[in-house]
Tab-separated table of C-alpha atoms in Angstrom:
chain	number	residue	atom	x	y	z
N	175	MET	CA	0.186	-0.096	-0.101
N	176	LYS	CA	2.529	2.358	0.393
N	177	ASN	CA	3.968	2.191	-2.775
N	178	SER	CA	0.706	3.021	-4.174
N	179	ILE	CA	0.192	5.545	-1.582
N	180	GLY	CA	3.746	7.114	-2.331
N	181	LYS	CA	2.788	6.992	-6.358
N	182	MET	CA	-0.652	8.558	-5.510
N	183	LEU	CA	1.081	11.692	-3.600
N	184	VAL	CA	3.054	12.823	-6.629
N	185	CYS	CA	0.550	13.298	-9.076
N	186	ALA	CA	-2.604	13.899	-6.905
N	187	SER	CA	-2.633	17.589	-6.142
N	188	PHE	CA	-1.734	18.821	-9.591
N	189	ILE	CA	-3.786	16.552	-11.452
N	190	ALA	CA	-6.701	18.722	-9.492
N	191	LEU	CA	-4.659	21.654	-9.845
N	192	LEU	CA	-4.400	21.397	-13.684
N	193	LEU	CA	-7.650	21.170	-13.826
N	194	VAL	CA	-9.145	24.454	-12.341
N	195	ILE	CA	-6.538	26.473	-14.335
N	196	GLY	CA	-8.308	27.680	-18.159
N	197	LEU	CA	-10.492	26.148	-20.044
N	198	PRO	CA	-10.159	26.149	-24.350
N	199	THR	CA	-12.238	28.888	-25.830
N	200	GLU	CA	-14.541	26.019	-28.208
N	201	SER	CA	-15.307	24.703	-25.026
N	202	GLN	CA	-16.608	27.744	-23.545
N	203	ALA	CA	-18.879	28.698	-26.566
N	204	VAL	CA	-20.794	25.485	-26.295
N	205	LEU	CA	-21.699	25.836	-22.677
N	206	HIS	CA	-24.476	28.450	-22.054
N	207	ILE	CA	-25.575	29.123	-18.059
N	208	ASP	CA	-29.180	30.009	-18.002
N	209	THR	CA	-29.052	32.570	-15.224
N	210	SER	CA	-32.592	33.359	-15.340
N	211	TYR	CA	-33.167	31.307	-12.121
N	212	SER	CA	-34.611	33.480	-9.211
N	213	GLY	CA	-35.413	30.692	-6.996
N	214	LYS	CA	-34.633	30.924	-2.716
N	215	PHE	CA	-31.036	30.327	-3.825
N	216	ARG	CA	-30.672	33.371	-5.687
N	217	ASN	CA	-28.735	35.443	-3.542
N	218	THR	CA	-26.745	33.077	-1.715
N	219	PRO	CA	-22.542	32.629	-1.636
N	220	GLY	CA	-23.626	28.553	-2.330
N	221	TYR	CA	-25.148	29.646	-5.644
N	222	THR	CA	-22.674	32.215	-6.733
N	223	LYS	CA	-19.598	29.403	-6.275
N	224	ILE	CA	-21.432	26.732	-8.790
N	225	LEU	CA	-22.335	29.326	-11.408
N	226	ALA	CA	-18.368	30.408	-10.690
N	227	ASP	CA	-17.428	26.262	-10.882
N	228	LEU	CA	-19.736	25.343	-13.690
N	229	PRO	CA	-17.288	26.426	-16.800
N	230	PHE	CA	-14.340	24.343	-15.250
N	231	VAL	CA	-16.641	21.298	-13.717
N	232	TYR	CA	-18.027	21.201	-17.475
N	233	GLN	CA	-14.465	20.744	-18.462
N	234	GLU	CA	-13.469	18.066	-15.761
N	235	ALA	CA	-16.381	16.417	-16.236
N	236	PHE	CA	-15.405	15.822	-19.892
N	237	GLN	CA	-12.108	14.301	-18.381
N	238	LYS	CA	-13.154	12.709	-16.348
N	239	ILE	CA	-15.867	10.655	-19.167
N	240	GLU	CA	-12.962	9.930	-21.349
N	241	ARG	CA	-10.850	8.021	-18.157
N	242	SER	CA	-13.717	6.458	-17.132
N	243	LEU	CA	-15.260	4.991	-20.510
N	244	GLY	CA	-12.896	6.153	-22.845
N	245	ILE	CA	-15.280	8.632	-24.920
N	246	PRO	CA	-13.224	11.817	-26.063
N	247	PRO	CA	-14.518	15.147	-25.137
N	248	ARG	CA	-17.403	17.114	-27.597
N	249	GLU	CA	-16.001	20.188	-28.893
N	250	GLN	CA	-18.935	20.544	-30.607
N	251	MET	CA	-21.802	19.613	-27.950
N	252	TYR	CA	-24.607	21.777	-27.006
N	253	LEU	CA	-25.145	22.301	-23.377
N	254	VAL	CA	-27.466	24.555	-21.639
N	255	VAL	CA	-27.410	24.087	-17.728
N	256	MET	CA	-30.875	25.259	-16.128
N	257	PHE	CA	-31.364	25.270	-12.146
N	258	SER	CA	-34.382	24.428	-9.956
N	259	ASP	CA	-35.157	24.697	-6.277
N	260	HIS	CA	-37.702	21.397	-6.194
N	261	LEU	CA	-36.751	19.683	-9.442
N	262	THR	CA	-39.014	16.708	-10.634
N	263	TYR	CA	-40.312	14.247	-13.259
N	264	LYS	CA	-43.807	12.668	-13.059
N	265	GLY	CA	-43.963	13.619	-9.533
N	266	PHE	CA	-40.476	11.470	-8.859
N	267	ARG	CA	-37.820	13.957	-7.175
N	268	LEU	CA	-34.831	14.242	-8.669
N	269	ARG	CA	-31.297	15.739	-8.609
N	270	GLY	CA	-30.662	16.096	-12.011
N	271	LYS	CA	-32.337	15.376	-15.152
N	272	ARG	CA	-30.911	15.326	-18.821
N	273	GLN	CA	-33.320	16.157	-22.314
N	274	SER	CA	-32.249	16.761	-25.606
N	275	MET	CA	-34.309	18.108	-28.351
N	276	ARG	CA	-32.764	18.448	-31.938
N	277	THR	CA	-33.851	22.047	-33.733
N	278	ALA	CA	-35.785	23.237	-36.938
N	279	ASN	CA	-31.910	23.626	-38.222
N	280	ARG	CA	-30.870	20.009	-37.359
N	281	THR	CA	-28.738	21.173	-34.232
N	282	VAL	CA	-29.235	19.313	-31.117
N	283	VAL	CA	-28.623	20.588	-27.656
N	284	HIS	CA	-28.962	18.648	-24.335
N	285	TYR	CA	-30.718	20.746	-21.495
N	286	ILE	CA	-29.441	19.552	-18.005
N	287	HIS	CA	-31.398	20.254	-15.217
N	288	LEU	CA	-30.001	20.467	-11.841
N	289	ASP	CA	-32.019	20.443	-8.279
N	290	LEU	CA	-30.120	22.984	-6.025
N	291	ASP	CA	-31.508	21.652	-2.686
N	292	PHE	CA	-29.273	18.844	-3.010
N	293	LEU	CA	-25.980	20.997	-4.151
N	294	ILE	CA	-26.354	23.452	-1.636
N	295	ASN	CA	-27.126	21.180	1.390
N	296	GLY	CA	-24.129	18.860	0.155
N	297	GLN	CA	-26.344	16.052	-0.725
N	298	ALA	CA	-24.540	15.885	-3.945
N	299	THR	CA	-21.408	17.495	-5.668
N	300	LEU	CA	-21.917	19.717	-8.835
N	301	PHE	CA	-19.119	17.588	-10.602
N	302	GLU	CA	-21.044	14.201	-9.851
N	303	GLU	CA	-24.334	15.519	-11.014
N	304	MET	CA	-22.178	17.264	-14.334
N	305	THR	CA	-20.725	14.135	-15.194
N	306	HIS	CA	-24.003	12.380	-14.525
N	307	GLU	CA	-25.841	13.924	-16.690
N	308	MET	CA	-23.090	14.702	-19.214
N	309	THR	CA	-22.115	11.511	-19.827
N	310	HIS	CA	-26.201	11.222	-20.940
N	311	ALA	CA	-25.664	13.748	-22.949
N	312	VAL	CA	-22.451	12.735	-24.815
N	313	MET	CA	-23.660	9.358	-25.963
N	314	ALA	CA	-26.860	10.580	-27.243
N	315	ASP	CA	-25.019	13.590	-28.938
N	316	ILE	CA	-22.451	10.612	-30.158
N	317	MET	CA	-25.365	7.513	-31.001
N	318	GLY	CA	-28.314	10.072	-32.079
N	319	LEU	CA	-31.231	10.532	-29.878
N	320	ARG	CA	-33.555	7.917	-30.740
N	321	GLU	CA	-30.774	4.877	-30.916
N	322	TYR	CA	-29.550	6.504	-27.152
N	323	ASP	CA	-32.818	5.771	-25.884
N	324	SER	CA	-33.982	2.511	-27.261
N	325	MET	CA	-30.219	1.126	-24.976
N	326	PRO	CA	-31.305	-0.685	-21.933
N	327	MET	CA	-31.043	1.177	-18.527
N	328	TRP	CA	-28.261	-0.678	-17.115
N	329	ILE	CA	-26.570	0.780	-20.132
N	330	LYS	CA	-27.511	4.343	-20.226
N	331	GLU	CA	-27.530	4.822	-16.175
N	332	GLY	CA	-24.860	2.274	-15.409
N	333	THR	CA	-22.011	4.133	-17.950
N	334	ALA	CA	-23.533	7.413	-16.425
N	335	VAL	CA	-23.176	6.059	-12.259
N	336	HIS	CA	-19.840	4.786	-13.178
N	337	ALA	CA	-18.502	7.842	-14.861
N	338	ALA	CA	-19.674	10.163	-12.174
N	339	ASP	CA	-18.434	7.489	-9.627
N	340	GLN	CA	-21.590	7.676	-7.627
N	341	GLY	CA	-21.488	3.555	-7.369
N	342	GLN	CA	-20.677	3.555	-3.777
N	343	ALA	CA	-22.838	6.626	-2.705
N	344	ARG	CA	-25.827	4.529	-4.243
N	345	ILE	CA	-24.511	1.315	-2.458
N	346	ARG	CA	-24.563	2.704	0.759
N	347	ALA	CA	-27.757	4.270	0.676
N	348	LEU	CA	-29.060	1.480	-0.740
N	349	THR	CA	-27.810	-0.631	2.544
N	350	ARG	CA	-28.670	1.753	4.837
N	351	ARG	CA	-32.553	1.647	3.608
N	352	GLY	CA	-32.526	-1.723	3.565
N	353	PHE	CA	-33.132	-4.565	0.423
N	354	ASP	CA	-34.173	-7.718	-0.023
N	355	ILE	CA	-31.385	-9.511	-1.826
N	356	ASN	CA	-33.382	-12.135	-3.269
N	357	ALA	CA	-35.131	-9.700	-5.033
N	358	ILE	CA	-32.157	-8.159	-6.540
N	359	GLY	CA	-32.187	-8.872	-10.331
N	360	GLY	CA	-35.371	-9.129	-12.826
N	361	GLU	CA	-36.501	-7.022	-15.772
N	362	ASP	CA	-35.074	-3.986	-16.728
N	363	GLU	CA	-36.976	-1.209	-15.110
N	364	ASN	CA	-37.903	1.997	-16.689
N	365	ILE	CA	-42.009	2.336	-17.611
N	366	GLU	CA	-43.002	5.371	-19.826
N	367	GLY	CA	-39.604	6.900	-19.191
N	368	ASN	CA	-40.225	7.008	-15.071
N	369	PRO	CA	-36.877	7.610	-12.987
N	370	ILE	CA	-35.862	4.059	-12.192
N	371	SER	CA	-35.458	2.588	-8.120
N	372	LEU	CA	-32.366	3.258	-6.404
N	373	GLU	CA	-32.038	-0.943	-6.783
N	374	LYS	CA	-31.724	-0.579	-10.321
N	375	TYR	CA	-29.114	2.586	-9.975
N	376	VAL	CA	-27.277	-0.283	-8.023
N	377	GLU	CA	-27.810	-2.805	-10.045
N	378	ASN	CA	-27.007	-1.267	-13.392
N	379	TYR	CA	-23.962	0.093	-11.878
N	380	LEU	CA	-22.425	-2.786	-10.566
N	381	ARG	CA	-23.117	-4.827	-13.641
N	382	ILE	CA	-20.773	-1.970	-15.541
N	383	ARG	CA	-18.387	-2.490	-12.746
N	384	PHE	CA	-18.380	-6.541	-13.391
N	385	LEU	CA	-17.435	-5.728	-16.875
N	386	LEU	CA	-15.142	-2.875	-15.640
N	387	LYS	CA	-13.283	-5.844	-12.913
N	388	THR	CA	-13.290	-8.566	-14.762
N	389	PHE	CA	-12.091	-7.519	-18.248
N	390	GLY	CA	-10.171	-4.336	-17.544
N	391	SER	CA	-10.780	-0.653	-18.563
N	392	SER	CA	-9.261	-1.122	-22.298
N	393	ALA	CA	-12.158	-3.656	-22.827
N	394	LEU	CA	-14.726	-1.304	-21.208
N	395	HIS	CA	-14.193	1.247	-23.154
N	396	ARG	CA	-13.555	-0.510	-26.190
N	397	PHE	CA	-17.148	-1.949	-25.405
N	398	VAL	CA	-18.906	1.299	-24.810
N	399	LYS	CA	-16.944	3.096	-27.788
N	400	ARG	CA	-18.022	0.257	-30.804
N	401	LEU	CA	-21.884	0.091	-29.071
N	402	MET	CA	-22.168	4.090	-29.544
N	403	LYS	CA	-21.302	3.180	-33.418
N	404	SER	CA	-23.340	0.241	-33.962
N	405	GLY	CA	-25.579	0.294	-31.374
N	406	ASN	CA	-26.172	-3.526	-31.081
N	407	ILE	CA	-25.319	-4.839	-27.921
N	408	GLU	CA	-24.941	-8.346	-28.700
N	409	GLN	CA	-22.486	-7.991	-31.136
N	410	GLU	CA	-20.021	-5.823	-29.300
N	411	LEU	CA	-20.290	-8.013	-26.451
N	412	GLU	CA	-19.376	-10.874	-28.070
N	413	GLY	CA	-16.513	-8.611	-29.663
N	414	SER	CA	-14.800	-6.825	-26.634
N	415	PHE	CA	-15.430	-9.263	-24.027
N	416	ASN	CA	-14.234	-12.520	-25.784
N	417	GLY	CA	-17.400	-13.929	-26.980
N	418	LEU	CA	-19.314	-13.124	-24.271
N	419	THR	CA	-23.013	-13.342	-24.783
N	420	GLU	CA	-25.981	-10.975	-22.875
N	421	GLU	CA	-27.460	-14.248	-21.153
N	422	VAL	CA	-24.114	-15.420	-19.767
N	423	MET	CA	-22.863	-11.730	-18.359
N	424	SER	CA	-26.691	-11.555	-16.553
N	425	GLN	CA	-25.750	-14.579	-14.955
N	426	TYR	CA	-22.089	-13.867	-13.564
N	427	ALA	CA	-23.454	-10.292	-12.885
N	428	GLN	CA	-26.078	-11.543	-11.075
N	429	ASP	CA	-23.436	-13.180	-8.584
N	430	PHE	CA	-21.275	-10.008	-8.545
N	431	ILE	CA	-24.167	-7.951	-7.851
N	432	LYS	CA	-25.061	-9.723	-4.873
N	433	THR	CA	-21.594	-10.883	-3.605
N	434	THR	CA	-20.770	-7.140	-3.867
N	435	LEU	CA	-24.188	-5.556	-1.675
N	436	LEU	CA	-23.377	-8.383	0.885
N	437	ASP	CA	-20.058	-6.879	1.240
N	438	ASN	CA	-20.660	-3.776	2.147
N	439	VAL	CA	-23.474	-5.263	4.541
N	440	ARG	CA	-20.688	-6.430	6.604
N	441	PRO	CA	-19.338	-3.962	9.412
N	442	VAL	CA	-15.852	-3.035	7.999
N	443	ALA	CA	-12.323	-2.250	9.966
N	444	SER	CA	-11.126	1.399	9.970
N	445	ALA	CA	-7.523	-0.411	8.248
N	446	GLU	CA	-9.956	-2.116	5.702
N	447	ASN	CA	-11.483	1.392	5.093
N	448	LEU	CA	-8.239	2.947	4.886
N	449	GLN	CA	-7.056	-0.130	2.229
N	450	ARG	CA	-10.915	0.880	-0.213
N	451	GLY	CA	-9.919	4.760	0.277
N	452	VAL	CA	-6.536	3.985	-1.166
N	453	ARG	CA	-8.179	1.827	-3.681
N	454	PHE	CA	-10.716	3.778	-5.251
N	455	PHE	CA	-7.952	6.956	-5.005
N	456	ASP	CA	-5.598	5.194	-7.052
N	457	GLU	CA	-8.752	4.637	-9.670
N	458	GLY	CA	-9.290	7.894	-9.600
N	459	GLU	CA	-12.811	7.254	-7.989
N	460	TYR	CA	-12.335	10.318	-5.313
N	461	LEU	CA	-16.090	10.004	-3.939
N	462	SER	CA	-15.970	6.822	-3.000
N	463	ALA	CA	-12.496	6.941	-1.850
N	464	ARG	CA	-13.941	10.245	0.114
N	465	LEU	CA	-16.544	7.810	2.020
N	466	ALA	CA	-14.114	4.651	2.547
N	467	LEU	CA	-11.282	7.415	4.058
N	468	THR	CA	-14.110	9.355	6.854
N	469	ASP	CA	-14.611	6.170	7.806
N	470	ALA	CA	-11.434	5.372	8.511
N	471	LEU	CA	-10.244	8.146	9.546
N	472	TYR	CA	-12.883	8.688	12.593
N	473	GLY	CA	-13.349	4.219	12.830
N	474	GLY	CA	-9.873	4.634	14.955
N	475	LEU	CA	-6.474	4.828	13.394
N	476	GLY	CA	-2.823	4.850	14.363
N	477	ASP	CA	-1.026	8.083	13.829
N	478	ASN	CA	0.856	7.007	11.175
N	479	GLU	CA	-2.419	5.268	9.360
N	480	PHE	CA	-4.334	8.836	10.367
N	481	GLN	CA	-2.003	11.249	8.725
N	482	THR	CA	-2.164	8.971	5.223
N	483	ALA	CA	-6.236	8.613	5.615
N	484	ALA	CA	-6.529	13.047	6.604
N	485	TYR	CA	-3.783	13.766	3.670
N	486	LEU	CA	-5.604	11.724	1.092
N	487	LEU	CA	-9.546	12.726	2.208
N	488	ALA	CA	-8.151	16.021	2.047
N	489	GLU	CA	-6.930	15.991	-1.520
N	490	CYS	CA	-10.450	14.196	-2.311
N	491	TYR	CA	-11.810	17.627	-0.676
N	492	ILE	CA	-9.906	19.544	-3.091
N	493	GLN	CA	-10.953	17.380	-6.113
N	494	GLU	CA	-14.315	18.690	-5.384
N	495	ARG	CA	-13.830	21.798	-4.899
N	496	ASN	CA	-13.787	22.226	-0.663
N	497	PRO	CA	-10.685	23.589	0.119
N	498	GLN	CA	-12.763	24.256	3.291
N	499	GLY	CA	-12.892	20.797	4.147
N	500	ALA	CA	-9.241	20.144	3.142
N	501	LEU	CA	-7.777	22.760	5.005
N	502	SER	CA	-9.892	21.930	8.025
N	503	LEU	CA	-8.382	18.452	7.729
N	504	LEU	CA	-4.350	19.239	7.119
N	505	LYS	CA	-4.728	21.470	10.105
N	506	GLN	CA	-5.551	18.582	12.526
N	507	PHE	CA	-1.924	16.858	12.572
N	508	LYS	CA	1.627	17.955	11.709
N	509	PRO	CA	3.157	15.814	8.898
N	510	ASP	CA	5.615	13.011	9.397
N	511	PRO	CA	7.565	12.445	6.389
N	512	ARG	CA	7.145	8.798	6.600
N	513	ASN	CA	3.543	8.840	6.103
N	514	VAL	CA	3.025	12.408	4.347
N	515	PRO	CA	5.755	14.186	1.953
N	516	VAL	CA	5.950	17.732	3.861
N	517	ASP	CA	6.564	19.855	1.114
N	518	ARG	CA	3.820	18.446	-0.680
N	519	TYR	CA	1.615	18.600	2.411
N	520	GLU	CA	2.739	22.578	2.643
N	521	PHE	CA	2.006	22.893	-0.850
N	522	LEU	CA	-1.868	21.620	-0.608
N	523	SER	CA	-2.236	23.758	2.483
N	524	ALA	CA	-1.088	26.692	0.466
N	525	TYR	CA	-3.511	25.972	-2.036
N	526	SER	CA	-6.489	25.740	-0.292
N	527	GLU	CA	-5.596	28.857	1.461
N	528	TYR	CA	-5.104	30.738	-1.731
N	529	ALA	CA	-8.770	29.012	-2.762
N	530	MET	CA	-10.383	30.131	0.187
N	531	GLY	CA	-9.034	33.854	-0.089
N	532	LEU	CA	-6.062	33.807	2.361
N	533	VAL	CA	-4.297	35.120	0.120
N	534	THR	CA	-1.520	36.442	2.336
N	535	ASN	CA	-1.021	32.940	4.414
N	536	ALA	CA	-1.016	30.939	0.572
N	537	TYR	CA	1.638	33.255	-0.630
N	538	PHE	CA	4.222	32.260	2.467
N	539	GLY	CA	2.727	28.559	1.745
N	540	PHE	CA	3.887	28.203	-1.464
N	541	LYS	CA	7.097	29.919	-0.989
N	542	LYS	CA	8.025	27.426	1.669
N	543	ALA	CA	6.931	24.391	-0.201
N	544	PHE	CA	9.405	25.686	-3.025
N	545	GLU	CA	12.381	26.563	-0.892
N	546	THR	CA	12.208	23.044	0.823
N	547	SER	CA	11.679	20.729	-2.041
N	548	ASN	CA	13.232	18.909	-3.822
N	549	ASN	CA	9.771	17.634	-6.511
N	550	SER	CA	10.501	19.858	-9.350
N	551	ALA	CA	6.263	19.354	-9.563
N	552	VAL	CA	6.113	20.961	-6.634
N	553	LYS	CA	8.511	23.947	-7.350
N	554	GLU	CA	7.035	24.169	-10.778
N	555	GLY	CA	3.464	24.578	-8.855
N	556	ALA	CA	4.608	27.173	-6.103
N	557	LEU	CA	6.214	29.411	-8.987
N	558	TYR	CA	3.241	29.513	-10.449
N	559	TYR	CA	0.736	30.400	-8.047
N	560	ILE	CA	3.249	32.809	-6.412
N	561	ILE	CA	2.935	34.871	-9.914
N	562	ARG	CA	-1.102	34.634	-9.149
N	563	ILE	CA	-0.849	36.150	-6.078
N	564	LEU	CA	1.567	38.787	-6.735
N	565	ILE	CA	-0.326	39.994	-9.596
N	566	GLU	CA	-3.602	39.744	-7.390
N	567	LEU	CA	-1.440	42.284	-4.899
N	568	GLY	CA	-0.266	44.689	-7.634
N	569	ASN	CA	3.346	43.855	-7.404
N	570	ARG	CA	3.884	43.588	-11.336
N	571	SER	CA	7.882	43.582	-10.855
N	572	GLU	CA	7.877	41.044	-8.529
N	573	ALA	CA	5.804	38.533	-10.665
N	574	ASP	CA	8.014	39.371	-13.642
N	575	ARG	CA	11.126	38.157	-11.530
N	576	VAL	CA	9.224	35.157	-10.537
N	577	MET	CA	8.186	34.627	-14.091
N	578	ALA	CA	12.265	34.891	-14.957
N	579	LEU	CA	12.930	32.089	-12.289
N	580	LEU	CA	10.140	29.957	-13.528
N	581	ARG	CA	11.495	30.146	-17.314
N	582	GLN	CA	15.100	29.437	-15.879
N	583	GLN	CA	14.436	26.652	-14.071
N	584	PHE	CA	11.572	24.606	-15.775
N	585	PRO	CA	11.936	26.112	-19.614
N	586	GLU	CA	10.270	22.951	-20.705
N	587	SER	CA	7.124	23.631	-18.369
N	588	ASN	CA	3.211	23.678	-18.796
N	589	TYR	CA	3.215	26.525	-16.218
N	590	LEU	CA	4.700	28.833	-18.419
N	591	ILE	CA	1.698	28.994	-20.393
N	592	LEU	CA	-0.591	29.655	-17.984
N	593	ALA	CA	1.921	31.999	-15.615
N	594	GLY	CA	2.068	34.144	-19.597
N	595	ARG	CA	-1.474	34.614	-19.429
N	596	VAL	CA	-2.109	35.909	-16.094
N	597	LEU	CA	0.830	38.552	-16.715
N	598	SER	CA	-0.608	39.459	-19.956
N	599	SER	CA	-4.430	39.790	-18.465
N	600	ARG	CA	-3.146	42.234	-15.760
């Protein structure tokens, strides 16, 4: 587990940070945020933050869909995001919904409706809800609306839940509520387009998870991409998974589903939750990692394991755009170099403070990270954020000096372009 943790700590922060810097203009051009919303959250900080985060989350969702399903971003997909206080469909309460339609000039427009009550009160994250609904939109955009709508729910909802990393959370919700293991399975559930039950969401996700765990991500990606071209499930199952038929898949997936659910019902010790959290983190499933690491952290760990869990949990919070949660965790311990790289701890603390507007503290944190680290990624990132802070504080001459240092020490750095944009904008 130590090797895995070490590998993750090398790159995780900077994956998160690079995701929040700048968007291609073509991606911005096809995203429209409907600001006509006038409900109870309109003048709240939570709504303001959602509006500010949406363009970045939009781009991150494309990247998450590509990592989980192998589908590249759609540069010319037209998306409209709309908000509601109480989103319902045919009497069912929803967290989000996608509706797609073809305009008179044959352009397909995808509308994503989001329930602000769930987002602002912390029952769901903007990233997971956007990723879920955008998975539907992307696949429908590629396949065609009619062809996508004809797909079974285990394809449509299973891929969306998997891409959005909502599987573990929905399994937990189901086990908390209770279920009849003998009733798991059976016919597809989608009567007249109504929302499906929690059991079916879990079953659909676990079918996709079964294919992933049995055959690997490359085979799953191949299956999804080929299916979007042909629309023939039986043909693409056989071609992508060594002759697998839908009947055989259903049989083995059913055993996998029941085993997984029973495994999640049993009590789990903190050490095992830590191992689960590390595994989810290593797979890029940060929401699932957060759930497991939270249970591990507050379930009774030794000092060494506590530091590891807290640091990784802080990384998960950064991925969810929750710097307050990350900083709160990081302040709970003084890092031991045997468990957490101190320079990266300093960098992550400084980034959390910067994201919260604590600019002076962040400046000294990035400066310390740069001066004490031997890691080039830490040093590059620290210089970049120091430049951003100096520009925000109006110290252009010092920012130019740091820019020259960044160019001198890291002439091939990707941060040079980003820092150049910052300097040219002021």
